[in-house]
Coordinates of C-alpha atoms in Angstrom, one line a residue:
Chain A
D1 CA 0.0 0.0 0.0
T2 CA 1.2 3.5 -0.8
E3 CA 0.8 6.6 1.5
V4 CA -1.0 8.4 -1.3
T5 CA -4.6 7.2 -1.6
Q6 CA -6.5 7.5 -4.8
T7 CA -10.2 6.8 -5.4
P8 CA -11.8 5.2 -7.3
K9 CA -9.5 2.4 -8.4
H10 CA -11.5 1.9 -11.6
L11 CA -13.9 4.2 -13.4
V12 CA -15.9 3.7 -16.6
M13 CA -17.7 6.8 -17.9
G14 CA -19.5 7.9 -21.0
M15 CA -18.5 10.9 -23.0
T16 CA -21.3 13.0 -21.5
N17 CA -20.7 12.1 -17.9
K18 CA -19.1 14.3 -15.2
K19 CA -17.0 12.5 -12.7
S20 CA -14.2 13.3 -10.2
L21 CA -11.0 11.5 -9.2
K22 CA -9.8 12.0 -5.7
C23 CA -6.3 11.9 -4.1
E24 CA -5.3 12.2 -0.5
Q25 CA -1.9 12.3 1.3
H26 CA -1.1 12.7 5.0
M27 CA 2.7 13.0 4.7
G28 CA 2.7 16.8 5.1
H29 CA 3.8 17.2 1.5
R30 CA 3.2 20.6 0.0
A31 CA 3.3 19.7 -3.7
M32 CA 0.8 17.4 -5.4
Y33 CA 0.8 16.2 -9.0
W34 CA -1.5 14.6 -11.6
Y35 CA 0.0 12.4 -14.2
K36 CA -1.6 10.5 -17.1
Q37 CA -0.1 7.2 -18.2
K38 CA -1.0 5.3 -21.3
A39 CA 0.0 1.7 -21.8
K40 CA 3.7 1.1 -22.2
K41 CA 4.4 4.8 -21.9
P42 CA 6.0 6.8 -19.1
P43 CA 3.9 9.0 -16.8
E44 CA 3.1 12.3 -18.5
L45 CA 2.7 15.4 -16.3
M46 CA -0.7 17.2 -16.3
F47 CA -0.8 19.5 -13.3
V48 CA 1.3 20.5 -10.3
Y49 CA 0.0 22.2 -7.2
S50 CA 2.5 23.8 -4.8
Y51 CA 1.2 25.1 -1.5
E52 CA -2.4 24.6 -2.7
K53 CA -1.8 26.9 -5.8
L54 CA -1.7 25.7 -9.3
S55 CA 1.9 25.9 -10.4
I56 CA 2.1 24.0 -13.7
N57 CA -0.6 23.2 -16.3
E58 CA 1.0 21.3 -19.1
S59 CA -1.5 22.6 -21.7
V60 CA -4.1 20.1 -20.6
P61 CA -7.6 20.4 -22.3
S62 CA -10.2 22.1 -20.2
R63 CA -12.3 19.0 -20.0
F64 CA -9.8 18.1 -17.2
S65 CA -10.2 20.5 -14.2
P66 CA -7.9 20.2 -11.2
E67 CA -8.8 21.4 -7.7
C68 CA -6.8 21.5 -4.5
P69 CA -9.2 22.1 -1.6
N70 CA -6.4 21.8 1.0
S71 CA -2.8 20.7 1.4
S72 CA -3.8 17.0 1.8
L73 CA -6.4 16.7 -1.0
L74 CA -6.3 16.9 -4.8
N75 CA -9.2 16.3 -7.1
L76 CA -9.4 16.0 -10.9
H77 CA -12.8 16.8 -12.3
L78 CA -13.7 15.2 -15.6
H79 CA -16.3 16.4 -18.1
A80 CA -17.0 15.5 -21.7
L81 CA -14.0 13.2 -22.1
Q82 CA -13.0 11.4 -25.2
P83 CA -12.2 7.7 -25.6
E84 CA -8.5 8.7 -26.1
D85 CA -8.5 10.0 -22.6
S86 CA -8.7 6.4 -21.3
A87 CA -5.6 5.8 -19.3
L88 CA -4.2 5.3 -15.8
Y89 CA -4.3 8.6 -13.9
L90 CA -1.7 8.8 -11.2
C91 CA -1.6 11.2 -8.3
A92 CA 1.7 11.9 -6.6
S93 CA 3.1 14.1 -3.9
S94 CA 6.5 15.4 -2.8
Q95 CA 7.7 17.4 0.1
E96 CA 8.2 20.4 -2.1
Q97 CA 7.8 21.0 -5.8
G98 CA 10.4 19.2 -7.9
G99 CA 13.2 17.7 -5.8
G100 CA 12.9 20.5 -3.2
R101 CA 15.6 22.6 -1.6
S102 CA 16.7 19.8 0.6
Y103 CA 17.4 17.5 -2.4
N104 CA 15.5 14.7 -0.6
S105 CA 12.0 15.1 -1.9
P106 CA 11.1 12.3 -4.3
L107 CA 7.7 11.7 -5.8
H108 CA 5.4 9.3 -3.9
F109 CA 2.7 7.9 -6.2
G110 CA -0.7 6.6 -5.5
N111 CA -2.0 3.4 -7.1
G112 CA -3.8 5.3 -9.7
T113 CA -7.3 5.3 -11.2
R114 CA -7.8 3.2 -14.3
L115 CA -10.2 5.3 -16.4
T116 CA -12.1 4.0 -19.4
V117 CA -14.2 6.4 -21.5
T118 CA -16.8 4.8 -23.6
Chain B
E1 CA 14.1 20.6 -24.6
D2 CA 14.4 18.4 -21.5
K3 CA 14.9 14.8 -22.4
V4 CA 15.5 11.5 -20.5
V5 CA 16.4 8.4 -22.5
Q6 CA 16.6 4.9 -21.2
S7 CA 18.1 1.8 -22.7
P8 CA 17.5 -0.9 -23.4
L9 CA 13.7 -0.6 -23.9
S10 CA 13.3 -4.2 -22.9
L11 CA 15.4 -7.0 -21.5
V12 CA 14.7 -10.7 -20.8
V13 CA 17.1 -12.5 -18.4
H14 CA 17.3 -15.7 -16.4
E15 CA 17.0 -15.8 -12.7
G16 CA 20.4 -15.2 -11.1
D17 CA 21.7 -13.0 -13.9
T18 CA 23.0 -9.4 -13.3
V19 CA 21.5 -6.6 -15.3
T20 CA 22.5 -3.0 -15.9
L21 CA 19.9 -0.4 -16.9
N22 CA 20.9 2.9 -18.4
C23 CA 19.5 6.4 -18.2
S24 CA 20.9 9.4 -20.0
Y25 CA 19.5 12.9 -19.4
E26 CA 19.5 16.4 -20.7
V27 CA 17.6 18.4 -18.2
T28 CA 17.7 22.1 -17.6
N29 CA 18.7 23.1 -14.1
F30 CA 19.3 19.5 -13.2
R31 CA 19.1 18.8 -9.5
S32 CA 18.7 15.0 -9.1
L33 CA 18.0 11.7 -10.9
L34 CA 15.4 9.3 -9.5
W35 CA 14.8 5.6 -10.2
Y36 CA 11.4 4.0 -9.8
K37 CA 10.1 0.4 -10.2
Q38 CA 6.6 0.0 -11.7
E39 CA 4.8 -3.3 -11.7
K40 CA 1.0 -3.2 -12.3
K41 CA 0.2 0.1 -10.7
A42 CA 2.0 2.9 -8.9
P43 CA 5.7 3.5 -9.5
T44 CA 7.6 2.8 -6.3
F45 CA 10.6 4.9 -5.4
L46 CA 14.0 3.2 -5.5
F47 CA 16.8 5.9 -5.4
M48 CA 17.4 9.6 -5.6
L49 CA 20.9 10.5 -6.8
T50 CA 22.3 14.0 -6.4
S51 CA 26.1 13.6 -6.3
S52 CA 28.4 12.1 -8.9
G53 CA 30.2 8.9 -8.2
I54 CA 28.4 8.0 -5.0
E55 CA 26.8 4.6 -5.2
K56 CA 23.5 4.1 -3.5
K57 CA 22.6 0.5 -2.6
S58 CA 19.5 -1.3 -1.4
G59 CA 19.9 -5.0 -1.2
R60 CA 20.6 -6.4 -4.6
L61 CA 19.9 -3.0 -6.3
S62 CA 22.5 -0.2 -6.7
S63 CA 22.7 2.9 -8.7
I64 CA 25.3 5.6 -9.5
L65 CA 25.2 9.0 -11.2
D66 CA 27.8 10.6 -13.5
K67 CA 27.0 14.3 -13.8
K68 CA 29.8 15.0 -16.2
E69 CA 28.6 12.5 -18.7
L70 CA 24.9 13.0 -17.8
F71 CA 23.9 9.4 -17.2
S72 CA 23.0 7.0 -14.5
I73 CA 22.9 3.2 -14.2
L74 CA 20.8 0.9 -12.2
N75 CA 22.3 -2.5 -11.4
I76 CA 20.4 -5.5 -10.2
T77 CA 22.4 -8.5 -9.1
A78 CA 21.2 -12.1 -8.7
T79 CA 17.9 -11.2 -10.3
Q80 CA 14.6 -12.9 -9.2
T81 CA 11.3 -13.2 -10.9
G82 CA 10.0 -10.5 -8.5
D83 CA 12.3 -8.0 -10.2
S84 CA 10.2 -8.2 -13.3
A85 CA 8.8 -4.7 -13.8
V86 CA 9.3 -1.5 -15.8
Y87 CA 12.1 0.6 -14.4
L88 CA 11.7 4.3 -14.9
C89 CA 14.2 7.0 -14.4
A90 CA 13.3 10.7 -14.0
G91 CA 15.3 13.9 -14.1
D92 CA 14.4 16.6 -11.5
T93 CA 14.6 20.2 -12.5
G94 CA 13.6 21.5 -9.1
N95 CA 10.3 22.4 -10.7
Q96 CA 9.1 19.1 -12.1
F97 CA 10.2 15.5 -12.9
Y98 CA 10.8 14.3 -16.5
F99 CA 10.4 10.6 -17.0
G100 CA 12.2 8.4 -19.4
T101 CA 10.3 5.8 -21.5
G102 CA 11.3 3.0 -19.1
T103 CA 13.1 -0.4 -19.4
S104 CA 10.8 -3.4 -19.2
L105 CA 12.7 -6.2 -17.4
T106 CA 11.4 -9.8 -17.5
V107 CA 13.2 -12.4 -15.3
I108 CA 12.4 -15.9 -16.3
P109 CA 12.9 -18.8 -13.9

């Protein structure tokens, strides 16, 4: 089990649905990330929050909407997705954004949400 | 453009073999190099390397960084079937982490 918890583990949604992915960490980390991973590909950065503020948006389509209600929670709201958005969505956290000033701040990943868009 | 390249892309070995996985990087404002193991789900953290020439070890796994030549290697000795996974390396810019395409390792009994 990881210290970053993601729900749900699996999600099947139609192209007109609205759903949300949730992520929670209680390690006191101040940076949280959303990654998208397609089969046999590396994780691809979507968003970074640092101290609850959006720091990086990697030109992600607006049908993906992130939200960071507090330092422990990160949501990803989904609306009007396309079948090509089907992927494993990984949440991660680190003590500070990037490796941090202390050079000891690796990413800790959750187990991911396997999303299928029909 | 920031880039992390891993080789080989895939590798099949027998139990007991020793393997070396390679990671080269061109990352702006490089701060550290990280290695992860990914089985079915979440990548799990293995090593974070910040200094050249200092080997980090954990059991049968070890890794070293060469900041002059911009590469890192991950060694696994006496491989076991449980080592079968995708091994990812990532370059840290202090702002975000850039992942390589991974090396898929299969260890057969």
